[in-house]
Amino acid sequence: MFWSRLLNWFGRTSPRQENAPGALEWQQALAAVPILQGFSPIDEARLTTLAQQFLARKTLTQLGVELTPRQQAVLALQAALPILHLGLDWYRGFHEVIIIPEPVTRRQEVQDEFGLVSEWEEENAGESWPQGPLVLAWSELQQDGDWDGFNLVIHELSHKLDMLGGDADGAPPLPHGMDPRQWTQAMQQAFDALNAQLARDEVTDIDPYAAEHPAEFFAVCSECFFTDPLRLRAVYPAVYEQFERFYDQQPAARFPATRLLAGE
């Protein structure tokens, strides 16, 4: 099993942190992560409470790494960001977060319709399994938190949200009042447009990995929504509008004006 291989690669579980992040660590973590800036005091308090509940209710298994209380707080705050107005119950599909030092490489193979088997090596910085743990590579997590369009925590947790509806297919359960037809239309049109760009060998405005599958499109766009919202709104405005309603957030309003002036 993959779990057994992780233990072989990275060794036994490190001791669980006995001391949860204190008030100072939470303040430092909030101040250190750019994408967590610009919230109202009410939302900042709600985010911190959700992050504390996340750490309290999920088992944090550390293989070959040991996070400080402040690092745990940084991780938990970013994990709580997508569910700020959804609630912790939206993460009910798993109970454990496994942190490994670095991405793992696995050999993959696929057989085409003519029986020919192709093999390749795939590097995985994160894994989300249905009803299983969340696996995250610490080397990649340390790069998260900026307004750069990428965030491993948000990407993998988006898969968990997606899986609440069954298979990961880019169609998570929608909050009350959202029209599934509008969601499907916006996501499908954008997904098709991205694949058409790649078919023309054009440079895409978001990570081309999103074209692999509707589930990856949802996860990549979720990353972009929270970490490069102006780009997502400009490229796929209908998707951005659906995400505003789904997540009940407006990250574009929090995008720092200093970055706009700098042309980012």
Short mmCIF file of C-alpha atoms in Angstrom, two decimals:
data_model
loop_
_atom_site.label_atom_id
_atom_site.label_comp_id
_atom_site.label_asym_id
_atom_site.label_seq_id
_atom_site.Cartn_x
_atom_site.Cartn_y
_atom_site.Cartn_z
CA MET A 1 0.00 0.00 0.00
CA PHE A 2 1.08 3.58 -0.63
CA TRP A 3 0.87 4.30 3.12
CA SER A 4 3.39 1.54 3.80
CA ARG A 5 5.73 2.92 1.15
CA LEU A 6 5.55 6.37 2.73
CA LEU A 7 6.66 4.86 6.03
CA ASN A 8 9.54 3.10 4.29
CA TRP A 9 10.60 6.25 2.47
CA PHE A 10 10.38 8.74 5.30
CA GLY A 11 10.55 6.72 8.51
CA ARG A 12 8.21 6.51 11.44
CA THR A 13 5.82 9.18 12.59
CA SER A 14 7.37 12.04 14.51
CA PRO A 15 5.90 12.78 17.96
CA ARG A 16 2.71 14.82 17.77
CA GLN A 17 3.16 18.40 18.83
CA GLU A 18 1.99 18.58 22.42
CA ASN A 19 1.69 22.35 22.41
CA ALA A 20 -0.87 23.81 20.07
CA PRO A 21 -0.14 27.23 18.61
CA GLY A 22 -0.70 29.97 21.18
CA ALA A 23 -2.09 33.45 20.65
CA LEU A 24 1.30 34.81 19.56
CA GLU A 25 1.83 32.04 16.99
CA TRP A 26 -1.62 32.64 15.50
CA GLN A 27 -0.93 36.37 15.21
CA GLN A 28 2.48 35.74 13.64
CA ALA A 29 1.02 33.22 11.19
CA LEU A 30 -1.74 35.59 10.09
CA ALA A 31 0.79 38.37 9.54
CA ALA A 32 3.20 36.13 7.63
CA VAL A 33 0.85 34.87 4.90
CA PRO A 34 0.00 37.44 2.18
CA ILE A 35 -3.23 35.77 1.00
CA LEU A 36 -4.63 36.03 4.54
CA GLN A 37 -4.42 39.83 4.58
CA GLY A 38 -7.34 42.22 4.18
CA PHE A 39 -10.02 40.41 6.16
CA SER A 40 -12.40 42.21 8.46
CA PRO A 41 -11.80 41.62 12.19
CA ILE A 42 -14.86 39.35 12.24
CA ASP A 43 -13.65 37.20 9.34
CA GLU A 44 -10.11 37.10 10.72
CA ALA A 45 -11.46 35.81 14.03
CA ARG A 46 -13.65 33.27 12.23
CA LEU A 47 -10.69 32.10 10.15
CA THR A 48 -8.55 31.62 13.25
CA THR A 49 -11.30 29.70 15.03
CA LEU A 50 -11.77 27.39 12.05
CA ALA A 51 -8.02 26.82 11.84
CA GLN A 52 -7.89 25.94 15.54
CA GLN A 53 -10.77 23.51 15.09
CA PHE A 54 -9.04 22.02 12.05
CA LEU A 55 -5.93 21.23 14.09
CA ALA A 56 -8.00 19.90 16.98
CA ARG A 57 -10.15 17.56 14.87
CA LYS A 58 -7.70 16.32 12.26
CA THR A 59 -4.76 14.08 13.10
CA LEU A 60 -1.53 15.69 11.95
CA THR A 61 0.90 12.89 11.09
CA GLN A 62 4.45 14.04 10.40
CA LEU A 63 6.80 11.68 8.56
CA GLY A 64 10.40 12.85 8.57
CA VAL A 65 9.43 16.40 9.48
CA GLU A 66 8.39 18.22 12.63
CA LEU A 67 6.39 21.42 12.31
CA THR A 68 6.70 24.14 14.91
CA PRO A 69 3.49 25.52 16.44
CA ARG A 70 3.76 28.57 14.17
CA GLN A 71 4.17 26.38 11.08
CA GLN A 72 1.12 24.38 12.14
CA ALA A 73 -0.81 27.62 12.40
CA VAL A 74 0.26 28.73 8.91
CA LEU A 75 -0.85 25.38 7.49
CA ALA A 76 -4.18 25.36 9.34
CA LEU A 77 -5.06 28.96 8.42
CA GLN A 78 -4.59 28.26 4.73
CA ALA A 79 -6.58 25.05 5.08
CA ALA A 80 -9.41 27.01 6.69
CA LEU A 81 -9.47 29.70 3.99
CA PRO A 82 -11.71 27.87 1.47
CA ILE A 83 -14.28 26.99 4.16
CA LEU A 84 -14.32 30.40 5.84
CA HIS A 85 -18.05 30.75 5.10
CA LEU A 86 -18.83 27.09 4.42
CA GLY A 87 -17.87 25.66 7.82
CA LEU A 88 -15.66 22.83 9.02
CA ASP A 89 -18.32 20.23 8.23
CA TRP A 90 -17.30 20.58 4.56
CA TYR A 91 -14.07 18.78 5.53
CA ARG A 92 -15.96 15.83 7.01
CA GLY A 93 -14.63 13.41 4.38
CA PHE A 94 -11.24 12.85 6.02
CA HIS A 95 -9.61 12.71 9.45
CA GLU A 96 -5.86 12.81 8.87
CA VAL A 97 -3.28 15.11 7.30
CA ILE A 98 0.06 13.45 6.52
CA ILE A 99 3.07 15.71 6.06
CA ILE A 100 6.08 14.27 4.20
CA PRO A 101 9.39 16.06 3.56
CA GLU A 102 9.25 16.25 -0.23
CA PRO A 103 7.23 15.05 -3.22
CA VAL A 104 7.31 11.36 -4.06
CA THR A 105 7.86 9.94 -7.53
CA ARG A 106 5.76 7.01 -8.67
CA ARG A 107 5.86 5.03 -11.89
CA GLN A 108 2.59 5.15 -13.80
CA GLU A 109 1.45 3.12 -16.78
CA VAL A 110 -1.51 3.23 -19.14
CA GLN A 111 -2.65 0.89 -21.89
CA ASP A 112 -4.12 2.35 -25.07
CA GLU A 113 -6.83 0.84 -27.25
CA PHE A 114 -4.21 -1.11 -29.24
CA GLY A 115 -2.80 -2.77 -26.14
CA LEU A 116 0.39 -0.71 -26.08
CA VAL A 117 1.54 0.18 -22.58
CA SER A 118 3.20 3.51 -21.88
CA GLU A 119 5.13 4.16 -18.68
CA TRP A 120 6.24 7.39 -17.08
CA GLU A 121 7.29 8.76 -13.74
CA GLU A 122 4.97 11.19 -11.97
CA GLU A 123 5.97 13.45 -9.10
CA ASN A 124 3.28 13.96 -6.48
CA ALA A 125 3.47 16.83 -4.00
CA GLY A 126 0.00 16.09 -2.69
CA GLU A 127 -2.64 13.38 -2.63
CA SER A 128 -6.34 13.37 -1.76
CA TRP A 129 -8.00 9.99 -1.46
CA PRO A 130 -11.77 9.46 -1.10
CA GLN A 131 -12.48 8.92 2.60
CA GLY A 132 -8.71 8.76 3.11
CA PRO A 133 -5.97 11.04 4.38
CA LEU A 134 -4.61 14.21 2.85
CA VAL A 135 -0.90 13.91 1.96
CA LEU A 136 1.17 17.08 1.56
CA ALA A 137 4.88 17.60 0.85
CA TRP A 138 6.46 20.05 3.29
CA SER A 139 8.97 21.34 0.71
CA GLU A 140 6.02 22.50 -1.42
CA LEU A 141 3.95 23.79 1.50
CA GLN A 142 6.75 26.18 2.40
CA GLN A 143 6.19 27.95 -0.92
CA ASP A 144 2.46 28.49 -0.31
CA GLY A 145 0.78 31.66 0.85
CA ASP A 146 1.59 34.31 -1.76
CA TRP A 147 -0.52 35.92 -4.46
CA ASP A 148 1.07 33.76 -7.16
CA GLY A 149 -1.70 31.46 -8.42
CA PHE A 150 -0.41 28.32 -6.69
CA ASN A 151 -1.27 26.74 -3.35
CA LEU A 152 -0.88 23.04 -2.61
CA VAL A 153 -3.10 23.11 0.50
CA ILE A 154 -6.01 24.74 -1.29
CA HIS A 155 -5.57 22.51 -4.35
CA GLU A 156 -5.75 19.25 -2.41
CA LEU A 157 -8.53 20.41 -0.10
CA SER A 158 -10.54 21.45 -3.16
CA HIS A 159 -10.47 17.79 -4.14
CA LYS A 160 -11.89 16.94 -0.71
CA LEU A 161 -14.74 19.40 -1.28
CA ASP A 162 -15.29 17.91 -4.74
CA MET A 163 -15.43 14.37 -3.34
CA LEU A 164 -18.31 15.25 -1.04
CA GLY A 165 -20.48 14.80 -4.11
CA GLY A 166 -19.05 11.35 -4.89
CA ASP A 167 -16.26 10.96 -7.39
CA ALA A 168 -13.93 13.90 -7.96
CA ASP A 169 -15.42 15.39 -11.11
CA GLY A 170 -15.37 19.15 -10.64
CA ALA A 171 -18.95 19.19 -9.38
CA PRO A 172 -18.99 19.53 -5.58
CA PRO A 173 -22.28 19.80 -3.71
CA LEU A 174 -23.47 23.37 -4.13
CA PRO A 175 -24.67 25.63 -1.32
CA HIS A 176 -28.38 26.39 -1.15
CA GLY A 177 -29.52 28.81 -3.82
CA MET A 178 -26.92 27.97 -6.47
CA ASP A 179 -28.09 26.67 -9.83
CA PRO A 180 -26.25 23.47 -10.86
CA ARG A 181 -26.91 24.24 -14.52
CA GLN A 182 -25.12 27.57 -14.30
CA TRP A 183 -22.21 25.93 -12.48
CA THR A 184 -21.90 23.17 -15.10
CA GLN A 185 -22.15 25.60 -18.01
CA ALA A 186 -19.50 27.96 -16.63
CA MET A 187 -17.06 25.18 -15.73
CA GLN A 188 -17.54 23.18 -18.95
CA GLN A 189 -17.14 26.18 -21.25
CA ALA A 190 -13.96 27.27 -19.48
CA PHE A 191 -12.57 23.71 -19.41
CA ASP A 192 -13.24 23.32 -23.14
CA ALA A 193 -11.65 26.70 -23.88
CA LEU A 194 -8.51 25.73 -21.96
CA ASN A 195 -8.20 22.45 -23.84
CA ALA A 196 -8.73 24.25 -27.14
CA GLN A 197 -5.85 26.60 -26.27
CA LEU A 198 -3.57 23.65 -25.58
CA ALA A 199 -4.64 21.97 -28.83
CA ARG A 200 -3.46 25.13 -30.63
CA ASP A 201 -0.16 25.05 -28.69
CA GLU A 202 -0.99 28.37 -27.05
CA VAL A 203 0.33 29.55 -23.71
CA THR A 204 -2.44 29.32 -21.12
CA ASP A 205 -3.29 31.91 -18.50
CA ILE A 206 -3.65 29.32 -15.74
CA ASP A 207 -1.72 26.16 -14.96
CA PRO A 208 -2.25 23.83 -17.96
CA TYR A 209 -2.53 20.92 -15.54
CA ALA A 210 -6.12 22.10 -15.12
CA ALA A 211 -6.89 20.59 -18.53
CA GLU A 212 -6.12 17.05 -17.32
CA HIS A 213 -9.59 16.44 -15.87
CA PRO A 214 -12.60 18.47 -14.65
CA ALA A 215 -11.55 17.66 -11.07
CA GLU A 216 -8.14 19.21 -11.68
CA PHE A 217 -9.75 22.18 -13.37
CA PHE A 218 -11.83 22.82 -10.27
CA ALA A 219 -8.79 22.45 -7.99
CA VAL A 220 -6.49 24.65 -10.08
CA CYS A 221 -9.17 27.32 -10.45
CA SER A 222 -9.75 27.20 -6.68
CA GLU A 223 -6.02 27.82 -6.17
CA CYS A 224 -6.23 30.73 -8.59
CA PHE A 225 -9.40 32.11 -7.02
CA PHE A 226 -7.69 32.51 -3.65
CA THR A 227 -4.15 33.35 -4.78
CA ASP A 228 -4.51 35.16 -8.15
CA PRO A 229 -8.15 36.24 -8.21
CA LEU A 230 -7.78 39.08 -10.71
CA ARG A 231 -6.33 36.69 -13.28
CA LEU A 232 -9.12 34.15 -12.84
CA ARG A 233 -11.76 36.89 -13.03
CA ALA A 234 -10.23 38.25 -16.25
CA VAL A 235 -9.74 34.89 -17.97
CA TYR A 236 -12.84 33.00 -16.81
CA PRO A 237 -15.30 35.56 -15.43
CA ALA A 238 -18.20 33.10 -15.28
CA VAL A 239 -16.10 30.65 -13.26
CA TYR A 240 -15.00 33.44 -10.92
CA GLU A 241 -18.64 34.45 -10.40
CA GLN A 242 -19.63 30.86 -9.57
CA PHE A 243 -16.73 30.56 -7.13
CA GLU A 244 -17.74 33.81 -5.44
CA ARG A 245 -21.11 32.23 -4.76
CA PHE A 246 -19.75 28.79 -3.87
CA TYR A 247 -17.09 29.99 -1.43
CA ASP A 248 -19.07 33.12 -0.43
CA GLN A 249 -15.89 35.17 -0.66
CA GLN A 250 -14.48 37.98 -2.81
CA PRO A 251 -10.69 37.58 -2.79
CA ALA A 252 -10.29 40.11 -5.60
CA ALA A 253 -11.40 42.78 -3.13
CA ARG A 254 -8.51 41.81 -0.83
CA PHE A 255 -5.85 41.79 -3.54
CA PRO A 256 -3.28 44.38 -2.37
CA ALA A 257 -3.30 47.70 -4.18
CA THR A 258 0.47 47.83 -4.02
CA ARG A 259 0.66 44.83 -6.32
CA LEU A 260 -1.73 46.46 -8.76
CA LEU A 261 0.51 49.51 -8.88
CA ALA A 262 3.47 47.24 -9.50
CA GLY A 263 1.64 45.66 -12.42
CA GLU A 264 1.33 42.20 -10.91
#
